[in-house]
Amino acid sequence: MVKRLWVVTLFPEYFKPLQEAGIVRRIFQGDKKYIDLHLINPRDFTTDNYQSVDDYVYGGGAGMLMRADILARAIDEGIIEAGEVSREKLHIIAPGPRGRVWNNQLAREVAERYQVDEEKEYVWICGRYEGIDERFLENYVDEHLSLGDFILSGGEIATLAMLDSFARFLPGVLGHAEGADQESFEDGLLEGPQYTRPPEFQGKTVPEVLTQGHHKKIEAYHLESRVELTKKHRPDLWEKYQLTQRPKKTNRRKK
Ligand SMILES: C[S@@+](CC[C@H](N)C(=O)[O-])C[C@H]1O[C@@H](n2cnc3c(N)ncnc32)[C@H](O)[C@@H]1O
């Protein structure tokens, strides 16, 4: 089902490559189209000659803030009125440091919600400058999502990363061979090392087991190498994985 998805951004040009390059472009066009992307520029909803969308911070904080009234107009006039959709049918997301931290599980969750809430249209609000006036966040935003514990100069890159990674979970976007369920994180481990031609590269050969066609042995090799790689590169993931593998204690009383 094709649904509208809105992004409020001062820099719509960030979203062109996502729609034109790579595997995820499929969700914006052709028979796998899921998303009818609408880019709304807050500058189109300004009232002064300078088209200003930001202003000084009350109390003397550093930098400038995006104005609540301009962003509100972008939603009320640019989406609700122009798109003929009610406020209740919008789910407004603000990427920012205070949000739940994005990961694969959250990407899957958003993809599921996106499909289940057939009526809901998702809106991403990209902040710039020192962020957004709190009153807009209070009155309009339904969910805060963070890309991680670092500061970006704008919400566009966070929105792009979120769109790209949640779109991979929409059915049919990835072919069977590229399946999201075979990627790192899906069961708590990283994907293992993989090889393609040539069979020998700078003196290194492909592990023999992968060239012999013995499926059981290949499966065992894959699990073992995933464990090794996870232990080595992401000991934090390995620790969590081990906890999920422990047999659960039962609360059966002794007779
Ligand atoms: C320079 S940041 C504002 C940071 C804010 N002054 C603070 O200290 O929390 C401008 C915008 O970038 C986006 N942004 C910054 N860091 C982000 C993160 N970790 N995840 C998602 N978006 C982020 C948000 O849209 C934010 O409004």
PDB file of C-alpha atoms and ligand atoms in Angstrom:
ATOM      1  CA  MET A   1       0.000   0.000   0.000  1.00  0.00           C
ATOM      2  CA  VAL A   2       1.396   3.395  -0.990  1.00  0.00           C
ATOM      3  CA  LYS A   3       1.224   5.997   1.782  1.00  0.00           C
ATOM      4  CA  ARG A   4       2.311   9.581   1.979  1.00  0.00           C
ATOM      5  CA  LEU A   5       5.333  10.328   4.123  1.00  0.00           C
ATOM      6  CA  TRP A   6       6.235  13.921   4.899  1.00  0.00           C
ATOM      7  CA  VAL A   7       9.603  15.420   5.729  1.00  0.00           C
ATOM      8  CA  VAL A   8       9.806  19.005   6.950  1.00  0.00           C
ATOM      9  CA  THR A   9      13.270  20.259   6.028  1.00  0.00           C
ATOM     10  CA  LEU A  10      15.142  23.409   5.136  1.00  0.00           C
ATOM     11  CA  PHE A  11      17.308  21.271   2.847  1.00  0.00           C
ATOM     12  CA  PRO A  12      15.081  19.136   0.592  1.00  0.00           C
ATOM     13  CA  GLU A  13      18.077  18.410  -1.653  1.00  0.00           C
ATOM     14  CA  TYR A  14      19.358  15.924   0.947  1.00  0.00           C
ATOM     15  CA  PHE A  15      16.524  13.562   0.011  1.00  0.00           C
ATOM     16  CA  LYS A  16      17.139  13.331  -3.745  1.00  0.00           C
ATOM     17  CA  PRO A  17      19.835  10.619  -3.661  1.00  0.00           C
ATOM     18  CA  LEU A  18      17.748   8.403  -1.354  1.00  0.00           C
ATOM     19  CA  GLN A  19      15.007   8.361  -3.973  1.00  0.00           C
ATOM     20  CA  GLU A  20      17.296   7.797  -6.910  1.00  0.00           C
ATOM     21  CA  ALA A  21      20.178   5.543  -5.872  1.00  0.00           C
ATOM     22  CA  GLY A  22      20.607   2.084  -4.408  1.00  0.00           C
ATOM     23  CA  ILE A  23      18.161  -0.574  -3.397  1.00  0.00           C
ATOM     24  CA  VAL A  24      15.977   1.629  -1.170  1.00  0.00           C
ATOM     25  CA  ARG A  25      14.954   3.821  -4.116  1.00  0.00           C
ATOM     26  CA  ARG A  26      12.472   1.015  -4.882  1.00  0.00           C
ATOM     27  CA  ILE A  27      10.167   2.174  -2.097  1.00  0.00           C
ATOM     28  CA  PHE A  28       9.665   5.491  -3.829  1.00  0.00           C
ATOM     29  CA  GLN A  29       8.933   4.234  -7.332  1.00  0.00           C
ATOM     30  CA  GLY A  30       7.712   1.337  -9.454  1.00  0.00           C
ATOM     31  CA  ASP A  31       5.811  -1.770  -8.319  1.00  0.00           C
ATOM     32  CA  LYS A  32       7.465  -1.840  -4.850  1.00  0.00           C
ATOM     33  CA  LYS A  33       6.421   1.725  -4.121  1.00  0.00           C
ATOM     34  CA  TYR A  34       5.379   2.158  -0.481  1.00  0.00           C
ATOM     35  CA  ILE A  35       6.189   5.776   0.108  1.00  0.00           C
ATOM     36  CA  ASP A  36       4.896   8.839  -1.632  1.00  0.00           C
ATOM     37  CA  LEU A  37       7.490  11.284  -0.289  1.00  0.00           C
ATOM     38  CA  HIS A  38       6.515  14.919   0.231  1.00  0.00           C
ATOM     39  CA  LEU A  39       9.161  17.443   1.196  1.00  0.00           C
ATOM     40  CA  ILE A  40       7.940  20.557   2.972  1.00  0.00           C
ATOM     41  CA  ASN A  41      10.250  23.549   3.345  1.00  0.00           C
ATOM     42  CA  PRO A  42       9.473  25.721   6.395  1.00  0.00           C
ATOM     43  CA  ARG A  43      10.855  28.709   4.502  1.00  0.00           C
ATOM     44  CA  ASP A  44       7.735  28.611   2.331  1.00  0.00           C
ATOM     45  CA  PHE A  45       5.683  29.430   5.442  1.00  0.00           C
ATOM     46  CA  THR A  46       7.541  32.528   6.582  1.00  0.00           C
ATOM     47  CA  THR A  47       5.913  35.965   6.629  1.00  0.00           C
ATOM     48  CA  ASP A  48       8.818  38.430   6.523  1.00  0.00           C
ATOM     49  CA  ASN A  49      10.942  39.606   3.597  1.00  0.00           C
ATOM     50  CA  TYR A  50      13.988  37.738   4.876  1.00  0.00           C
ATOM     51  CA  GLN A  51      12.100  34.431   5.042  1.00  0.00           C
ATOM     52  CA  SER A  52      13.517  33.844   8.500  1.00  0.00           C
ATOM     53  CA  VAL A  53      12.760  30.531  10.150  1.00  0.00           C
ATOM     54  CA  ASP A  54      14.953  31.028  13.249  1.00  0.00           C
ATOM     55  CA  ASP A  55      15.502  33.577  15.995  1.00  0.00           C
ATOM     56  CA  TYR A  56      17.550  34.299  19.105  1.00  0.00           C
ATOM     57  CA  VAL A  57      17.165  32.146  22.193  1.00  0.00           C
ATOM     58  CA  TYR A  58      15.328  33.711  25.140  1.00  0.00           C
ATOM     59  CA  GLY A  59      17.571  33.941  28.185  1.00  0.00           C
ATOM     60  CA  GLY A  60      20.679  34.333  26.093  1.00  0.00           C
ATOM     61  CA  GLY A  61      21.562  30.795  25.015  1.00  0.00           C
ATOM     62  CA  ALA A  62      24.081  30.333  22.230  1.00  0.00           C
ATOM     63  CA  GLY A  63      22.969  30.314  18.591  1.00  0.00           C
ATOM     64  CA  MET A  64      19.518  30.435  17.045  1.00  0.00           C
ATOM     65  CA  LEU A  65      16.410  28.292  17.355  1.00  0.00           C
ATOM     66  CA  MET A  66      13.826  27.217  14.793  1.00  0.00           C
ATOM     67  CA  ARG A  67      10.620  29.138  15.429  1.00  0.00           C
ATOM     68  CA  ALA A  68       7.559  27.273  16.679  1.00  0.00           C
ATOM     69  CA  ASP A  69       5.082  29.405  14.706  1.00  0.00           C
ATOM     70  CA  ILE A  70       6.814  28.776  11.361  1.00  0.00           C
ATOM     71  CA  LEU A  71       7.031  25.025  11.928  1.00  0.00           C
ATOM     72  CA  ALA A  72       3.407  24.979  13.093  1.00  0.00           C
ATOM     73  CA  ARG A  73       2.389  26.666   9.855  1.00  0.00           C
ATOM     74  CA  ALA A  74       4.381  24.153   7.841  1.00  0.00           C
ATOM     75  CA  ILE A  75       2.318  21.389   9.507  1.00  0.00           C
ATOM     76  CA  ASP A  76      -1.073  23.126   9.608  1.00  0.00           C
ATOM     77  CA  GLU A  77      -0.986  24.682   6.157  1.00  0.00           C
ATOM     78  CA  GLY A  78       1.610  22.608   4.306  1.00  0.00           C
ATOM     79  CA  ILE A  79       0.423  19.190   5.440  1.00  0.00           C
ATOM     80  CA  ILE A  80      -2.994  19.282   7.124  1.00  0.00           C
ATOM     81  CA  GLU A  81      -4.673  21.814   4.836  1.00  0.00           C
ATOM     82  CA  ALA A  82      -2.824  21.173   1.585  1.00  0.00           C
ATOM     83  CA  GLY A  83      -2.783  17.410   2.077  1.00  0.00           C
ATOM     84  CA  GLU A  84      -6.390  17.258   3.357  1.00  0.00           C
ATOM     85  CA  VAL A  85      -5.470  15.118   6.323  1.00  0.00           C
ATOM     86  CA  SER A  86      -6.490  15.537   9.976  1.00  0.00           C
ATOM     87  CA  ARG A  87      -3.974  16.100  12.809  1.00  0.00           C
ATOM     88  CA  GLU A  88      -5.032  12.785  14.401  1.00  0.00           C
ATOM     89  CA  LYS A  89      -3.914  10.911  11.308  1.00  0.00           C
ATOM     90  CA  LEU A  90      -0.393  12.313  11.482  1.00  0.00           C
ATOM     91  CA  HIS A  91       2.385  10.712  13.491  1.00  0.00           C
ATOM     92  CA  ILE A  92       5.007  13.408  13.964  1.00  0.00           C
ATOM     93  CA  ILE A  93       8.592  12.387  14.691  1.00  0.00           C
ATOM     94  CA  ALA A  94      11.384  14.721  15.770  1.00  0.00           C
ATOM     95  CA  PRO A  95      14.876  13.290  15.389  1.00  0.00           C
ATOM     96  CA  GLY A  96      17.069  14.657  18.181  1.00  0.00           C
ATOM     97  CA  PRO A  97      19.409  13.745  21.031  1.00  0.00           C
ATOM     98  CA  ARG A  98      16.566  13.260  23.544  1.00  0.00           C
ATOM     99  CA  GLY A  99      14.901  10.448  21.554  1.00  0.00           C
ATOM    100  CA  ARG A 100      14.955   6.681  21.898  1.00  0.00           C
ATOM    101  CA  VAL A 101      18.215   5.592  20.347  1.00  0.00           C
ATOM    102  CA  TRP A 102      17.761   4.105  16.895  1.00  0.00           C
ATOM    103  CA  ASN A 103      18.800   0.516  16.273  1.00  0.00           C
ATOM    104  CA  ASN A 104      17.753  -2.414  14.129  1.00  0.00           C
ATOM    105  CA  GLN A 105      14.991  -3.446  16.522  1.00  0.00           C
ATOM    106  CA  LEU A 106      13.498   0.040  16.459  1.00  0.00           C
ATOM    107  CA  ALA A 107      13.786   0.127  12.659  1.00  0.00           C
ATOM    108  CA  ARG A 108      11.783  -3.119  12.505  1.00  0.00           C
ATOM    109  CA  GLU A 109       9.258  -1.782  15.025  1.00  0.00           C
ATOM    110  CA  VAL A 110       8.701   1.419  13.021  1.00  0.00           C
ATOM    111  CA  ALA A 111       8.326  -0.606   9.806  1.00  0.00           C
ATOM    112  CA  GLU A 112       5.678  -2.779  11.495  1.00  0.00           C
ATOM    113  CA  ARG A 113       3.815   0.206  12.932  1.00  0.00           C
ATOM    114  CA  TYR A 114       4.018   1.938   9.570  1.00  0.00           C
ATOM    115  CA  GLN A 115       2.167  -0.959   7.952  1.00  0.00           C
ATOM    116  CA  VAL A 116      -0.287  -1.681  10.764  1.00  0.00           C
ATOM    117  CA  ASP A 117      -1.395   1.951  11.212  1.00  0.00           C
ATOM    118  CA  GLU A 118      -2.725   2.083   7.670  1.00  0.00           C
ATOM    119  CA  GLU A 119      -4.394   5.431   8.239  1.00  0.00           C
ATOM    120  CA  LYS A 120      -1.396   7.168   9.811  1.00  0.00           C
ATOM    121  CA  GLU A 121       0.853   9.382   7.744  1.00  0.00           C
ATOM    122  CA  TYR A 122       4.352   9.764   9.177  1.00  0.00           C
ATOM    123  CA  VAL A 123       6.051  13.157   9.382  1.00  0.00           C
ATOM    124  CA  TRP A 124       9.739  13.706  10.153  1.00  0.00           C
ATOM    125  CA  ILE A 125      10.711  17.198  11.352  1.00  0.00           C
ATOM    126  CA  CYS A 126      14.344  18.068  10.676  1.00  0.00           C
ATOM    127  CA  GLY A 127      15.727  20.560  13.172  1.00  0.00           C
ATOM    128  CA  ARG A 128      18.608  22.904  12.364  1.00  0.00           C
ATOM    129  CA  TYR A 129      20.603  25.578  14.233  1.00  0.00           C
ATOM    130  CA  GLU A 130      20.465  24.936  18.004  1.00  0.00           C
ATOM    131  CA  GLY A 131      17.244  22.970  17.601  1.00  0.00           C
ATOM    132  CA  ILE A 132      13.531  23.714  17.845  1.00  0.00           C
ATOM    133  CA  ASP A 133      11.462  25.901  20.208  1.00  0.00           C
ATOM    134  CA  GLU A 134      10.200  23.627  23.006  1.00  0.00           C
ATOM    135  CA  ARG A 135       6.590  24.747  22.558  1.00  0.00           C
ATOM    136  CA  PHE A 136       6.461  23.239  19.069  1.00  0.00           C
ATOM    137  CA  LEU A 137       7.886  19.984  20.379  1.00  0.00           C
ATOM    138  CA  GLU A 138       5.278  19.907  23.169  1.00  0.00           C
ATOM    139  CA  ASN A 139       2.298  20.712  20.976  1.00  0.00           C
ATOM    140  CA  TYR A 140       3.086  18.807  17.811  1.00  0.00           C
ATOM    141  CA  VAL A 141       5.587  16.003  18.296  1.00  0.00           C
ATOM    142  CA  ASP A 142       4.415  12.448  19.017  1.00  0.00           C
ATOM    143  CA  GLU A 143       7.782  10.698  19.131  1.00  0.00           C
ATOM    144  CA  HIS A 144      11.451  11.611  19.553  1.00  0.00           C
ATOM    145  CA  LEU A 145      14.100   9.410  17.940  1.00  0.00           C
ATOM    146  CA  SER A 146      17.854   9.773  18.231  1.00  0.00           C
ATOM    147  CA  LEU A 147      20.503   8.464  15.889  1.00  0.00           C
ATOM    148  CA  GLY A 148      22.961   8.127  18.768  1.00  0.00           C
ATOM    149  CA  ASP A 149      24.780   9.981  21.474  1.00  0.00           C
ATOM    150  CA  PHE A 150      26.364  12.633  19.299  1.00  0.00           C
ATOM    151  CA  ILE A 151      25.271  15.950  17.829  1.00  0.00           C
ATOM    152  CA  LEU A 152      24.449  16.339  14.164  1.00  0.00           C
ATOM    153  CA  SER A 153      24.126  19.778  12.640  1.00  0.00           C
ATOM    154  CA  GLY A 154      20.648  18.935  11.376  1.00  0.00           C
ATOM    155  CA  GLY A 155      17.923  16.300  11.412  1.00  0.00           C
ATOM    156  CA  GLU A 156      18.284  15.425   7.726  1.00  0.00           C
ATOM    157  CA  ILE A 157      21.040  12.822   8.059  1.00  0.00           C
ATOM    158  CA  ALA A 158      19.219  11.207  10.987  1.00  0.00           C
ATOM    159  CA  THR A 159      15.978  11.100   9.003  1.00  0.00           C
ATOM    160  CA  LEU A 160      17.753   9.618   5.976  1.00  0.00           C
ATOM    161  CA  ALA A 161      19.378   6.909   8.110  1.00  0.00           C
ATOM    162  CA  MET A 162      16.046   6.075   9.747  1.00  0.00           C
ATOM    163  CA  LEU A 163      14.134   5.977   6.458  1.00  0.00           C
ATOM    164  CA  ASP A 164      16.773   3.824   4.794  1.00  0.00           C
ATOM    165  CA  SER A 165      16.956   1.315   7.618  1.00  0.00           C
ATOM    166  CA  PHE A 166      13.229   1.006   8.325  1.00  0.00           C
ATOM    167  CA  ALA A 167      12.408   0.722   4.614  1.00  0.00           C
ATOM    168  CA  ARG A 168      14.536  -2.432   4.451  1.00  0.00           C
ATOM    169  CA  PHE A 169      11.921  -4.135   6.652  1.00  0.00           C
ATOM    170  CA  LEU A 170       8.973  -3.311   4.406  1.00  0.00           C
ATOM    171  CA  PRO A 171       7.927  -6.514   2.635  1.00  0.00           C
ATOM    172  CA  GLY A 172       9.270  -6.965  -0.870  1.00  0.00           C
ATOM    173  CA  VAL A 173      11.762  -4.103  -0.697  1.00  0.00           C
ATOM    174  CA  LEU A 174      14.681  -6.501  -0.385  1.00  0.00           C
ATOM    175  CA  GLY A 175      14.760  -9.610  -2.554  1.00  0.00           C
ATOM    176  CA  HIS A 176      15.090 -13.006  -0.844  1.00  0.00           C
ATOM    177  CA  ALA A 177      18.848 -13.052  -1.391  1.00  0.00           C
ATOM    178  CA  GLU A 178      19.273  -9.665   0.271  1.00  0.00           C
ATOM    179  CA  GLY A 179      16.872 -10.570   3.122  1.00  0.00           C
ATOM    180  CA  ALA A 180      16.997  -8.336   6.195  1.00  0.00           C
ATOM    181  CA  ASP A 181      16.751 -11.410   8.426  1.00  0.00           C
ATOM    182  CA  GLN A 182      20.222 -12.517   7.402  1.00  0.00           C
ATOM    183  CA  GLU A 183      21.934  -9.296   8.393  1.00  0.00           C
ATOM    184  CA  SER A 184      23.969  -8.381  11.458  1.00  0.00           C
ATOM    185  CA  PHE A 185      21.975  -7.788  14.679  1.00  0.00           C
ATOM    186  CA  GLU A 186      19.005  -9.924  13.657  1.00  0.00           C
ATOM    187  CA  ASP A 187      19.670 -12.595  16.270  1.00  0.00           C
ATOM    188  CA  GLY A 188      22.082 -10.577  18.381  1.00  0.00           C
ATOM    189  CA  LEU A 189      25.250 -11.514  16.489  1.00  0.00           C
ATOM    190  CA  LEU A 190      27.156  -9.765  13.721  1.00  0.00           C
ATOM    191  CA  GLU A 191      27.161 -11.242  10.248  1.00  0.00           C
ATOM    192  CA  GLY A 192      30.262 -13.384   9.733  1.00  0.00           C
ATOM    193  CA  PRO A 193      33.071 -12.820   7.249  1.00  0.00           C
ATOM    194  CA  GLN A 194      32.099 -13.378   3.612  1.00  0.00           C
ATOM    195  CA  TYR A 195      34.133 -13.937   0.459  1.00  0.00           C
ATOM    196  CA  THR A 196      33.735 -13.635  -3.290  1.00  0.00           C
ATOM    197  CA  ARG A 197      36.050 -14.152  -6.263  1.00  0.00           C
ATOM    198  CA  PRO A 198      38.969 -14.294  -6.779  1.00  0.00           C
ATOM    199  CA  PRO A 199      39.590 -17.431  -4.708  1.00  0.00           C
ATOM    200  CA  GLU A 200      43.031 -16.127  -3.788  1.00  0.00           C
ATOM    201  CA  PHE A 201      43.808 -12.505  -2.898  1.00  0.00           C
ATOM    202  CA  GLN A 202      47.239 -11.271  -1.765  1.00  0.00           C
ATOM    203  CA  GLY A 203      48.150 -14.729  -0.539  1.00  0.00           C
ATOM    204  CA  LYS A 204      44.887 -15.284   1.344  1.00  0.00           C
ATOM    205  CA  THR A 205      42.539 -18.052   0.274  1.00  0.00           C
ATOM    206  CA  VAL A 206      38.843 -18.541   0.952  1.00  0.00           C
ATOM    207  CA  PRO A 207      38.188 -20.899   3.938  1.00  0.00           C
ATOM    208  CA  GLU A 208      38.108 -24.401   2.475  1.00  0.00           C
ATOM    209  CA  VAL A 209      34.804 -25.382   4.068  1.00  0.00           C
ATOM    210  CA  LEU A 210      32.993 -22.718   2.004  1.00  0.00           C
ATOM    211  CA  THR A 211      34.175 -24.250  -1.265  1.00  0.00           C
ATOM    212  CA  GLN A 212      33.180 -27.858  -0.562  1.00  0.00           C
ATOM    213  CA  GLY A 213      29.382 -27.616  -0.727  1.00  0.00           C
ATOM    214  CA  HIS A 214      28.740 -29.477   2.556  1.00  0.00           C
ATOM    215  CA  HIS A 215      25.743 -27.513   3.872  1.00  0.00           C
ATOM    216  CA  LYS A 216      25.794 -28.724   7.484  1.00  0.00           C
ATOM    217  CA  LYS A 217      29.499 -27.919   7.793  1.00  0.00           C
ATOM    218  CA  ILE A 218      28.988 -24.513   6.135  1.00  0.00           C
ATOM    219  CA  GLU A 219      26.197 -23.704   8.597  1.00  0.00           C
ATOM    220  CA  ALA A 220      28.374 -24.695  11.565  1.00  0.00           C
ATOM    221  CA  TYR A 221      31.248 -22.636  10.154  1.00  0.00           C
ATOM    222  CA  HIS A 222      29.001 -19.588   9.743  1.00  0.00           C
ATOM    223  CA  LEU A 223      27.772 -19.710  13.336  1.00  0.00           C
ATOM    224  CA  GLU A 224      31.276 -20.205  14.691  1.00  0.00           C
ATOM    225  CA  SER A 225      32.714 -17.354  12.635  1.00  0.00           C
ATOM    226  CA  ARG A 226      29.851 -15.026  13.603  1.00  0.00           C
ATOM    227  CA  VAL A 227      30.533 -15.743  17.266  1.00  0.00           C
ATOM    228  CA  GLU A 228      34.264 -15.091  16.805  1.00  0.00           C
ATOM    229  CA  LEU A 229      33.699 -11.848  14.908  1.00  0.00           C
ATOM    230  CA  THR A 230      31.148 -10.574  17.440  1.00  0.00           C
ATOM    231  CA  LYS A 231      33.417 -11.408  20.396  1.00  0.00           C
ATOM    232  CA  LYS A 232      36.314  -9.611  18.735  1.00  0.00           C
ATOM    233  CA  HIS A 233      34.604  -6.492  17.387  1.00  0.00           C
ATOM    234  CA  ARG A 234      31.533  -6.010  19.581  1.00  0.00           C
ATOM    235  CA  PRO A 235      32.125  -7.521  23.023  1.00  0.00           C
ATOM    236  CA  ASP A 236      29.074  -5.555  24.261  1.00  0.00           C
ATOM    237  CA  LEU A 237      26.808  -7.422  21.797  1.00  0.00           C
ATOM    238  CA  TRP A 238      28.437 -10.724  22.686  1.00  0.00           C
ATOM    239  CA  GLU A 239      27.704 -10.163  26.360  1.00  0.00           C
ATOM    240  CA  LYS A 240      24.038  -9.462  25.627  1.00  0.00           C
ATOM    241  CA  TYR A 241      23.819 -12.452  23.282  1.00  0.00           C
ATOM    242  CA  GLN A 242      25.128 -14.786  25.959  1.00  0.00           C
ATOM    243  CA  LEU A 243      22.454 -13.581  28.380  1.00  0.00           C
ATOM    244  CA  THR A 244      19.730 -14.411  25.852  1.00  0.00           C
ATOM    245  CA  GLN A 245      21.170 -17.910  25.371  1.00  0.00           C
ATOM    246  CA  ARG A 246      21.086 -18.893  29.064  1.00  0.00           C
ATOM    247  CA  PRO A 247      18.423 -21.470  29.876  1.00  0.00           C
ATOM    248  CA  LYS A 248      15.488 -19.777  31.623  1.00  0.00           C
ATOM    249  CA  LYS A 249      14.943 -20.699  35.285  1.00  0.00           C
ATOM    250  CA  THR A 250      11.561 -22.243  35.959  1.00  0.00           C
ATOM    251  CA  ASN A 251       9.679 -21.439  39.132  1.00  0.00           C
ATOM    252  CA  ARG A 252       8.493 -24.979  39.754  1.00  0.00           C
ATOM    253  CA  ARG A 253       8.089 -25.687  43.442  1.00  0.00           C
ATOM    254  CA  LYS A 254       9.737 -28.732  44.910  1.00  0.00           C
ATOM    255  CA  LYS A 255       7.235 -31.300  46.129  1.00  0.00           C
TER     256      LYS A 255
HETATM  257  C1  LIG B   1      22.811  21.138  16.386  1.00  0.00           C
HETATM  258  S1  LIG B   1      21.456  20.088  16.652  1.00  0.00           S
HETATM  259  C2  LIG B   1      20.769  20.730  18.105  1.00  0.00           C
HETATM  260  C3  LIG B   1      21.345  20.118  19.336  1.00  0.00           C
HETATM  261  C4  LIG B   1      20.796  20.709  20.624  1.00  0.00           C
HETATM  262  N1  LIG B   1      21.208  22.052  20.797  1.00  0.00           N
HETATM  263  C5  LIG B   1      21.264  19.866  21.822  1.00  0.00           C
HETATM  264  O1  LIG B   1      22.296  20.171  22.390  1.00  0.00           O
HETATM  265  O2  LIG B   1      20.568  18.873  22.159  1.00  0.00           O
HETATM  266  C6  LIG B   1      20.313  20.529  15.398  1.00  0.00           C
HETATM  267  C7  LIG B   1      19.349  19.421  14.975  1.00  0.00           C
HETATM  268  O3  LIG B   1      20.075  18.298  14.535  1.00  0.00           O
HETATM  269  C8  LIG B   1      19.297  17.120  14.752  1.00  0.00           C
HETATM  270  N2  LIG B   1      20.107  16.199  15.576  1.00  0.00           N
HETATM  271  C9  LIG B   1      21.214  16.494  16.276  1.00  0.00           C
HETATM  272  N3  LIG B   1      21.715  15.425  16.899  1.00  0.00           N
HETATM  273  C10 LIG B   1      20.909  14.402  16.598  1.00  0.00           C
HETATM  274  C11 LIG B   1      20.886  13.020  16.948  1.00  0.00           C
HETATM  275  N4  LIG B   1      21.785  12.491  17.754  1.00  0.00           N
HETATM  276  N5  LIG B   1      19.892  12.254  16.445  1.00  0.00           N
HETATM  277  C12 LIG B   1      18.958  12.772  15.633  1.00  0.00           C
HETATM  278  N6  LIG B   1      18.928  14.080  15.267  1.00  0.00           N
HETATM  279  C13 LIG B   1      19.876  14.890  15.729  1.00  0.00           C
HETATM  280  C14 LIG B   1      18.013  17.578  15.435  1.00  0.00           C
HETATM  281  O4  LIG B   1      17.037  17.733  14.435  1.00  0.00           O
HETATM  282  C15 LIG B   1      18.408  18.906  16.020  1.00  0.00           C
HETATM  283  O5  LIG B   1      17.297  19.748  16.199  1.00  0.00           O
END
